[in-house]
PDB file of C-alpha atoms in Angstrom:
ATOM      1  CA  UNK A1408       0.519  -0.511   0.167  1.00 61.00           C
ATOM      2  CA  UNK A1409       3.030   3.421   0.963  1.00 61.00           C
ATOM      3  CA  UNK A1410       6.023   2.809  -0.611  1.00 59.00           C
ATOM      4  CA  UNK A1411       9.522   3.951   1.079  1.00 59.00           C
ATOM      5  CA  UNK A1412      10.092   7.278   1.090  1.00 52.00           C
ATOM      6  CA  UNK A1413      13.123  10.099   0.993  1.00 50.00           C
ATOM      7  CA  UNK A1414      14.413  13.005   1.765  1.00 48.00           C
ATOM      8  CA  UNK A1415      13.560  16.281   2.416  1.00 49.00           C
ATOM      9  CA  UNK A1416       9.855  16.254   3.045  1.00 61.00           C
ATOM     10  CA  UNK A1417       9.545  13.565   4.228  1.00 79.00           C
ATOM     11  CA  UNK A1418       6.118  14.131   6.292  1.00 77.00           C
ATOM     12  CA  UNK A1419       4.500  15.256   3.256  1.00 77.00           C
ATOM     13  CA  UNK A1420       4.716  12.492   1.436  1.00 83.00           C
ATOM     14  CA  UNK A1421       3.657  10.443   4.091  1.00 87.00           C
ATOM     15  CA  UNK A1422       0.128  13.333   3.957  1.00 83.00           C
ATOM     16  CA  UNK A1423       0.688  12.481  -0.069  1.00 81.00           C
ATOM     17  CA  UNK A1424       0.434   8.784   0.135  1.00 87.00           C
ATOM     18  CA  UNK A1425      -2.683   8.455   3.167  1.00 85.00           C
ATOM     19  CA  UNK A1426      -4.282  10.540   1.102  1.00 80.00           C
ATOM     20  CA  UNK A1427      -4.501   8.887  -2.527  1.00 80.00           C
ATOM     21  CA  UNK A1428      -4.735   5.503  -0.743  1.00 83.00           C
ATOM     22  CA  UNK A1429      -7.907   6.826  -0.099  1.00 78.00           C
ATOM     23  CA  UNK A1430      -8.846   8.757  -3.396  1.00 72.00           C
ATOM     24  CA  UNK A1431      -7.763   5.145  -4.734  1.00 75.00           C
ATOM     25  CA  UNK A1432     -10.210   3.287  -2.450  1.00 77.00           C
ATOM     26  CA  UNK A1433      -7.524   1.494  -0.501  1.00 85.00           C
ATOM     27  CA  UNK A1434      -8.876   3.154   2.721  1.00 84.00           C
ATOM     28  CA  UNK A1435     -12.180   3.500   3.669  1.00 84.00           C
ATOM     29  CA  UNK A1436     -13.121   6.165   5.782  1.00 83.00           C
ATOM     30  CA  UNK A1437     -13.993   4.010   9.329  1.00 85.00           C
ATOM     31  CA  UNK A1438     -10.930   1.965   8.062  1.00 89.00           C
ATOM     32  CA  UNK A1439      -8.122   2.350  10.159  1.00 91.00           C
ATOM     33  CA  UNK A1440      -4.937   2.910   9.680  1.00 92.00           C
ATOM     34  CA  UNK A1441      -1.662  -0.027  10.499  1.00 92.00           C
ATOM     35  CA  UNK A1442       0.355   1.098  13.558  1.00 91.00           C
ATOM     36  CA  UNK A1443       2.605   3.399  13.895  1.00 90.00           C
ATOM     37  CA  UNK A1444       5.801   0.350  14.240  1.00 91.00           C
ATOM     38  CA  UNK A1445       4.348  -0.897  11.273  1.00 92.00           C
ATOM     39  CA  UNK A1446       3.202   2.497   9.146  1.00 92.00           C
ATOM     40  CA  UNK A1447       7.812   3.045   9.835  1.00 91.00           C
ATOM     41  CA  UNK A1448       8.684   0.267   8.688  1.00 91.00           C
ATOM     42  CA  UNK A1449       6.400   0.979   5.096  1.00 91.00           C
ATOM     43  CA  UNK A1450       7.238   4.287   4.602  1.00 89.00           C
ATOM     44  CA  UNK A1451      10.775   3.381   5.596  1.00 89.00           C
ATOM     45  CA  UNK A1452      11.178   6.574   8.190  1.00 87.00           C
ATOM     46  CA  UNK A1453      11.275   7.865  11.018  1.00 86.00           C
ATOM     47  CA  UNK A1454       7.904   7.610  13.799  1.00 87.00           C
ATOM     48  CA  UNK A1455       8.997  11.685  14.525  1.00 85.00           C
ATOM     49  CA  UNK A1456       8.413  12.175  10.639  1.00 84.00           C
ATOM     50  CA  UNK A1457       5.039  10.001  10.766  1.00 89.00           C
ATOM     51  CA  UNK A1458       3.653  11.563  13.881  1.00 87.00           C
ATOM     52  CA  UNK A1459       3.823  14.960  12.174  1.00 82.00           C
ATOM     53  CA  UNK A1460       2.205  14.017   9.197  1.00 84.00           C
ATOM     54  CA  UNK A1461      -0.182  12.249  11.508  1.00 88.00           C
ATOM     55  CA  UNK A1462      -0.740  14.845  13.056  1.00 83.00           C
ATOM     56  CA  UNK A1463      -0.870  17.632  10.588  1.00 76.00           C
ATOM     57  CA  UNK A1464      -3.347  14.866   8.820  1.00 80.00           C
ATOM     58  CA  UNK A1465      -5.958  14.830  11.509  1.00 79.00           C
ATOM     59  CA  UNK A1466      -5.806  19.317  11.604  1.00 67.00           C
ATOM     60  CA  UNK A1467      -7.083  19.233   8.201  1.00 66.00           C
ATOM     61  CA  UNK A1468      -9.419  15.955   8.922  1.00 72.00           C
ATOM     62  CA  UNK A1469      -8.544  13.328   6.334  1.00 77.00           C
ATOM     63  CA  UNK A1470      -8.262  11.346   9.995  1.00 83.00           C
ATOM     64  CA  UNK A1471      -9.045  10.881  13.581  1.00 85.00           C
ATOM     65  CA  UNK A1472      -8.106   8.917  16.582  1.00 84.00           C
ATOM     66  CA  UNK A1473      -9.419   7.100  19.259  1.00 79.00           C
ATOM     67  CA  UNK A1474      -6.966   7.453  22.799  1.00 76.00           C
ATOM     68  CA  UNK A1475      -5.973   4.281  22.527  1.00 77.00           C
ATOM     69  CA  UNK A1476      -6.696   2.422  19.389  1.00 82.00           C
ATOM     70  CA  UNK A1477      -5.245   4.412  17.095  1.00 89.00           C
ATOM     71  CA  UNK A1478      -6.182   6.360  13.225  1.00 90.00           C
ATOM     72  CA  UNK A1479      -8.861   5.972  11.291  1.00 89.00           C
ATOM     73  CA  UNK A1480      -9.976   7.984   8.332  1.00 85.00           C
ATOM     74  CA  UNK A1481     -13.090  10.325   8.880  1.00 81.00           C
ATOM     75  CA  UNK A1482     -16.235   9.929   8.018  1.00 76.00           C
ATOM     76  CA  UNK A1483     -16.174  13.322   6.017  1.00 68.00           C
ATOM     77  CA  UNK A1484     -12.789  12.838   4.773  1.00 58.00           C
ATOM     78  CA  UNK A1485     -13.951  14.051   2.401  1.00 57.00           C
ATOM     79  CA  UNK A1486     -13.856  18.285   4.005  1.00 53.00           C
ATOM     80  CA  UNK A1487     -10.014  16.609   4.870  1.00 51.00           C
ATOM     81  CA  UNK A1488      -9.569  15.638   1.184  1.00 52.00           C
ATOM     82  CA  UNK A1489     -10.301  19.515   0.112  1.00 50.00           C
ATOM     83  CA  UNK A1490      -8.258  21.033   3.402  1.00 51.00           C
ATOM     84  CA  UNK A1491      -5.796  19.249   1.733  1.00 51.00           C
ATOM     85  CA  UNK A1492      -5.195  19.944  -1.405  1.00 51.00           C
ATOM     86  CA  UNK A1493      -5.957  23.437  -1.112  1.00 46.00           C
ATOM     87  CA  UNK A1494      -2.884  23.202   0.795  1.00 52.00           C
ATOM     88  CA  UNK A1495      -0.850  20.561  -1.806  1.00 53.00           C
ATOM     89  CA  UNK A1496      -1.589  23.616  -4.459  1.00 47.00           C
ATOM     90  CA  UNK A1497      -0.093  26.351  -1.802  1.00 48.00           C
ATOM     91  CA  UNK A1498       2.837  24.852  -1.241  1.00 50.00           C
ATOM     92  CA  UNK A1499       3.724  23.528  -5.318  1.00 51.00           C
ATOM     93  CA  UNK A1500       1.914  26.812  -6.675  1.00 59.00           C
ATOM     94  CA  UNK A1501       5.657  28.778  -7.375  1.00 66.00           C
ATOM     95  CA  UNK A1502       3.858  32.054  -7.593  1.00 72.00           C
ATOM     96  CA  UNK A1503       3.491  31.938  -3.322  1.00 74.00           C
ATOM     97  CA  UNK A1504       6.692  31.827  -3.692  1.00 74.00           C
ATOM     98  CA  UNK A1505       7.075  34.954  -5.599  1.00 78.00           C
ATOM     99  CA  UNK A1506       4.390  36.607  -3.352  1.00 81.00           C
ATOM    100  CA  UNK A1507       6.370  35.787  -0.348  1.00 80.00           C
ATOM    101  CA  UNK A1508      10.277  36.783  -1.483  1.00 84.00           C
ATOM    102  CA  UNK A1509       8.295  40.675  -2.934  1.00 87.00           C
ATOM    103  CA  UNK A1510       6.434  40.746   0.569  1.00 89.00           C
ATOM    104  CA  UNK A1511       9.777  40.315   2.261  1.00 90.00           C
ATOM    105  CA  UNK A1512      11.864  42.755  -0.474  1.00 92.00           C
ATOM    106  CA  UNK A1513       9.797  45.088  -2.118  1.00 93.00           C
ATOM    107  CA  UNK A1514       7.663  47.188   0.333  1.00 95.00           C
ATOM    108  CA  UNK A1515      11.622  47.989   1.817  1.00 96.00           C
ATOM    109  CA  UNK A1516      13.015  48.283  -1.703  1.00 96.00           C
ATOM    110  CA  UNK A1517       9.402  50.800  -3.100  1.00 97.00           C
ATOM    111  CA  UNK A1518      10.720  53.249   1.046  1.00 97.00           C
ATOM    112  CA  UNK A1519      14.752  53.927  -1.335  1.00 97.00           C
ATOM    113  CA  UNK A1520      12.931  53.629  -4.378  1.00 97.00           C
ATOM    114  CA  UNK A1521      11.111  57.280  -3.242  1.00 97.00           C
ATOM    115  CA  UNK A1522      14.295  59.018  -1.597  1.00 96.00           C
ATOM    116  CA  UNK A1523      16.316  57.804  -5.089  1.00 97.00           C
ATOM    117  CA  UNK A1524      13.723  58.466  -8.334  1.00 97.00           C
ATOM    118  CA  UNK A1525      14.251  60.649 -11.226  1.00 97.00           C
ATOM    119  CA  UNK A1526      11.865  62.467 -13.039  1.00 96.00           C
ATOM    120  CA  UNK A1527      12.725  60.749 -15.785  1.00 97.00           C
ATOM    121  CA  UNK A1528      11.554  57.343 -14.346  1.00 97.00           C
ATOM    122  CA  UNK A1529       8.257  58.862 -12.074  1.00 97.00           C
ATOM    123  CA  UNK A1530       6.968  59.689 -15.736  1.00 97.00           C
ATOM    124  CA  UNK A1531       7.480  55.940 -16.607  1.00 97.00           C
ATOM    125  CA  UNK A1532       5.544  55.074 -13.673  1.00 97.00           C
ATOM    126  CA  UNK A1533       2.937  57.760 -14.511  1.00 97.00           C
ATOM    127  CA  UNK A1534       2.942  56.072 -18.335  1.00 96.00           C
ATOM    128  CA  UNK A1535       2.554  52.656 -16.955  1.00 95.00           C
ATOM    129  CA  UNK A1536      -0.553  52.782 -14.388  1.00 95.00           C
ATOM    130  CA  UNK A1537      -2.083  54.877 -17.847  1.00 95.00           C
ATOM    131  CA  UNK A1538      -1.111  51.734 -19.727  1.00 94.00           C
ATOM    132  CA  UNK A1539      -2.753  49.662 -17.509  1.00 91.00           C
ATOM    133  CA  UNK A1540      -6.250  51.246 -16.962  1.00 92.00           C
ATOM    134  CA  UNK A1541      -6.488  51.740 -20.645  1.00 92.00           C
ATOM    135  CA  UNK A1542      -5.966  47.889 -20.508  1.00 89.00           C
ATOM    136  CA  UNK A1543      -8.415  47.387 -18.294  1.00 86.00           C
ATOM    137  CA  UNK A1544     -10.730  49.520 -19.789  1.00 87.00           C
ATOM    138  CA  UNK A1545     -10.093  47.783 -22.829  1.00 86.00           C
ATOM    139  CA  UNK A1546     -10.123  44.199 -20.703  1.00 82.00           C
ATOM    140  CA  UNK A1547      -6.804  43.939 -22.232  1.00 82.00           C
ATOM    141  CA  UNK A1548      -4.236  41.890 -19.744  1.00 77.00           C
ATOM    142  CA  UNK A1549      -2.296  44.449 -18.625  1.00 78.00           C
ATOM    143  CA  UNK A1550       0.698  41.995 -17.002  1.00 80.00           C
ATOM    144  CA  UNK A1551       3.494  44.033 -19.418  1.00 85.00           C
ATOM    145  CA  UNK A1552       2.594  47.635 -18.003  1.00 90.00           C
ATOM    146  CA  UNK A1553       1.835  45.741 -14.397  1.00 88.00           C
ATOM    147  CA  UNK A1554       5.214  43.992 -14.968  1.00 86.00           C
ATOM    148  CA  UNK A1555       7.628  46.704 -15.955  1.00 90.00           C
ATOM    149  CA  UNK A1556       5.996  49.332 -13.199  1.00 93.00           C
ATOM    150  CA  UNK A1557       7.515  46.591 -10.602  1.00 92.00           C
ATOM    151  CA  UNK A1558      10.858  46.742 -12.469  1.00 92.00           C
ATOM    152  CA  UNK A1559      11.154  50.708 -12.782  1.00 95.00           C
ATOM    153  CA  UNK A1560      10.270  50.947  -8.570  1.00 96.00           C
ATOM    154  CA  UNK A1561      13.922  48.294  -8.210  1.00 95.00           C
ATOM    155  CA  UNK A1562      15.583  50.985 -10.806  1.00 96.00           C
ATOM    156  CA  UNK A1563      15.124  53.828  -8.255  1.00 97.00           C
ATOM    157  CA  UNK A1564      16.440  51.860  -5.660  1.00 97.00           C
ATOM    158  CA  UNK A1565      19.782  52.242  -7.546  1.00 96.00           C
ATOM    159  CA  UNK A1566      20.773  49.730  -5.932  1.00 96.00           C
ATOM    160  CA  UNK A1567      22.342  47.636  -8.265  1.00 93.00           C
ATOM    161  CA  UNK A1568      21.730  43.829  -5.757  1.00 92.00           C
ATOM    162  CA  UNK A1569      18.302  44.377  -5.677  1.00 91.00           C
ATOM    163  CA  UNK A1570      17.625  44.866  -8.965  1.00 90.00           C
ATOM    164  CA  UNK A1571      19.639  41.931 -10.381  1.00 85.00           C
ATOM    165  CA  UNK A1572      17.343  39.450  -8.133  1.00 83.00           C
ATOM    166  CA  UNK A1573      14.100  41.323  -8.937  1.00 82.00           C
ATOM    167  CA  UNK A1574      15.154  40.733 -12.421  1.00 74.00           C
ATOM    168  CA  UNK A1575      16.661  36.506 -11.270  1.00 69.00           C
ATOM    169  CA  UNK A1576      13.383  36.004  -9.919  1.00 67.00           C
ATOM    170  CA  UNK A1577      11.526  35.218 -13.264  1.00 52.00           C
ATOM    171  CA  UNK A1578       8.161  36.810 -13.677  1.00 55.00           C
ATOM    172  CA  UNK A1579       6.719  38.696 -10.779  1.00 56.00           C
ATOM    173  CA  UNK A1580       4.038  38.956 -12.562  1.00 61.00           C
ATOM    174  CA  UNK A1581       0.927  37.350 -10.840  1.00 59.00           C
ATOM    175  CA  UNK A1582      -1.349  38.475 -12.369  1.00 59.00           C
ATOM    176  CA  UNK A1583      -5.506  37.703 -11.712  1.00 60.00           C
ATOM    177  CA  UNK A1584      -8.715  38.656 -13.463  1.00 58.00           C
ATOM    178  CA  UNK A1585     -11.173  38.659 -10.975  1.00 61.00           C
ATOM    179  CA  UNK A1586      -8.492  40.981  -9.173  1.00 66.00           C
ATOM    180  CA  UNK A1587      -7.164  43.239 -11.999  1.00 75.00           C
ATOM    181  CA  UNK A1588      -9.672  46.925 -10.832  1.00 80.00           C
ATOM    182  CA  UNK A1589      -8.434  46.698  -7.803  1.00 83.00           C
ATOM    183  CA  UNK A1590      -4.651  45.929  -8.967  1.00 85.00           C
ATOM    184  CA  UNK A1591      -5.255  49.140 -11.425  1.00 88.00           C
ATOM    185  CA  UNK A1592      -5.802  51.137  -8.481  1.00 91.00           C
ATOM    186  CA  UNK A1593      -3.691  50.186  -6.356  1.00 93.00           C
ATOM    187  CA  UNK A1594      -0.789  51.090  -8.925  1.00 95.00           C
ATOM    188  CA  UNK A1595      -2.246  54.276  -8.947  1.00 95.00           C
ATOM    189  CA  UNK A1596      -2.590  54.521  -5.121  1.00 96.00           C
ATOM    190  CA  UNK A1597       0.872  53.667  -4.789  1.00 97.00           C
ATOM    191  CA  UNK A1598       2.488  56.166  -7.919  1.00 97.00           C
ATOM    192  CA  UNK A1599       0.233  59.477  -5.733  1.00 97.00           C
ATOM    193  CA  UNK A1600       2.629  57.783  -2.756  1.00 97.00           C
ATOM    194  CA  UNK A1601       5.859  58.249  -4.764  1.00 97.00           C
ATOM    195  CA  UNK A1602       4.901  61.278  -6.390  1.00 96.00           C
ATOM    196  CA  UNK A1603       4.490  62.738  -2.799  1.00 97.00           C
ATOM    197  CA  UNK A1604       7.664  60.695  -1.339  1.00 96.00           C
ATOM    198  CA  UNK A1605       5.632  59.348   1.585  1.00 97.00           C
ATOM    199  CA  UNK A1606       7.454  56.026   1.828  1.00 96.00           C
ATOM    200  CA  UNK A1607       5.354  55.387   4.958  1.00 96.00           C
ATOM    201  CA  UNK A1608       2.469  55.064   2.945  1.00 97.00           C
ATOM    202  CA  UNK A1609       3.874  53.441  -0.199  1.00 97.00           C
ATOM    203  CA  UNK A1610       5.626  50.800   1.622  1.00 96.00           C
ATOM    204  CA  UNK A1611       2.050  50.269   3.419  1.00 96.00           C
ATOM    205  CA  UNK A1612       0.128  50.665   0.422  1.00 96.00           C
ATOM    206  CA  UNK A1613       3.072  47.672  -1.368  1.00 95.00           C
ATOM    207  CA  UNK A1614       2.217  45.832   1.240  1.00 94.00           C
ATOM    208  CA  UNK A1615      -1.837  46.352   1.089  1.00 93.00           C
ATOM    209  CA  UNK A1616      -1.483  45.256  -2.500  1.00 92.00           C
ATOM    210  CA  UNK A1617       1.358  41.725  -2.688  1.00 89.00           C
ATOM    211  CA  UNK A1618      -1.939  40.657  -0.001  1.00 88.00           C
ATOM    212  CA  UNK A1619      -4.793  41.473  -1.975  1.00 87.00           C
ATOM    213  CA  UNK A1620      -2.651  39.676  -4.796  1.00 84.00           C
ATOM    214  CA  UNK A1621      -1.705  36.802  -2.886  1.00 80.00           C
ATOM    215  CA  UNK A1622      -5.551  36.456  -1.359  1.00 81.00           C
ATOM    216  CA  UNK A1623      -6.726  36.139  -4.906  1.00 80.00           C
ATOM    217  CA  UNK A1624      -4.609  33.462  -6.335  1.00 76.00           C
ATOM    218  CA  UNK A1625      -5.672  31.891  -2.936  1.00 74.00           C
ATOM    219  CA  UNK A1626      -9.158  32.378  -4.182  1.00 74.00           C
ATOM    220  CA  UNK A1627      -8.846  31.209  -7.745  1.00 72.00           C
ATOM    221  CA  UNK A1628      -7.074  28.019  -6.505  1.00 65.00           C
ATOM    222  CA  UNK A1629     -10.105  27.070  -3.944  1.00 63.00           C
ATOM    223  CA  UNK A1630     -11.954  27.107  -6.366  1.00 64.00           C
ATOM    224  CA  UNK A1631      -9.810  25.048  -8.605  1.00 61.00           C
ATOM    225  CA  UNK A1632     -10.271  22.428  -5.580  1.00 54.00           C
ATOM    226  CA  UNK A1633     -13.332  22.554  -5.135  1.00 54.00           C
ATOM    227  CA  UNK A1634     -14.106  21.713  -8.893  1.00 58.00           C
ATOM    228  CA  UNK A1635     -11.789  19.237  -9.123  1.00 50.00           C
ATOM    229  CA  UNK A1636     -13.233  17.257  -6.419  1.00 50.00           C
ATOM    230  CA  UNK A1637     -15.973  18.027  -7.468  1.00 53.00           C
ATOM    231  CA  UNK A1638     -15.658  16.024 -10.856  1.00 50.00           C
ATOM    232  CA  UNK A1639     -14.136  13.456  -8.589  1.00 45.00           C
ATOM    233  CA  UNK A1640     -17.107  12.869  -6.983  1.00 49.00           C
ATOM    234  CA  UNK A1641     -19.098  12.163 -10.570  1.00 52.00           C
TER     235      UNK A1641
END
């Protein structure tokens, strides 16, 4: 039923194998999992990694424990599968890693940009926002001006390391269809803060923008998980 695993992320792999066994019908609601000792042998892993996986699956609702009796597949395991799928998508989707990186770097970068931005770069930012609003009105993708806006912010820092970092990050923009209107407004608000040289407000607005994008992405993935679950149940 289970296969031996190799590092890294052992506990996540254990969780994935147990989930797959449920999906394949090898484990059904009410079925008891093998003992911890048996499962450590089957997975070829430590008891610590196994317990971490079992604890996570319990929190998600896929399994439940009875003191002295071990772990069982939950009767309401479908809710656990939805939660586990959502978590898996979150961990595997590189866009979340990109957004997390930007949340760490960009609010501080824009503070530096406010202090060092040139009149020419400010004009370029204005052009980016104008193009984003125009494309939004015409229902066209605005990934290009959006990405250019953020690159200009980093170039305005005049910090070579930051500039190279954002360029090597690859596709730095996450475009979510349902968040286009609010995203365009966010960029306009950020531009106004940069214009008046309010670096604290600019940083605050940047955090708000990136957090909003992350939430829209999470909603998109959640809907995808629900759709896949419904398709699986048909």
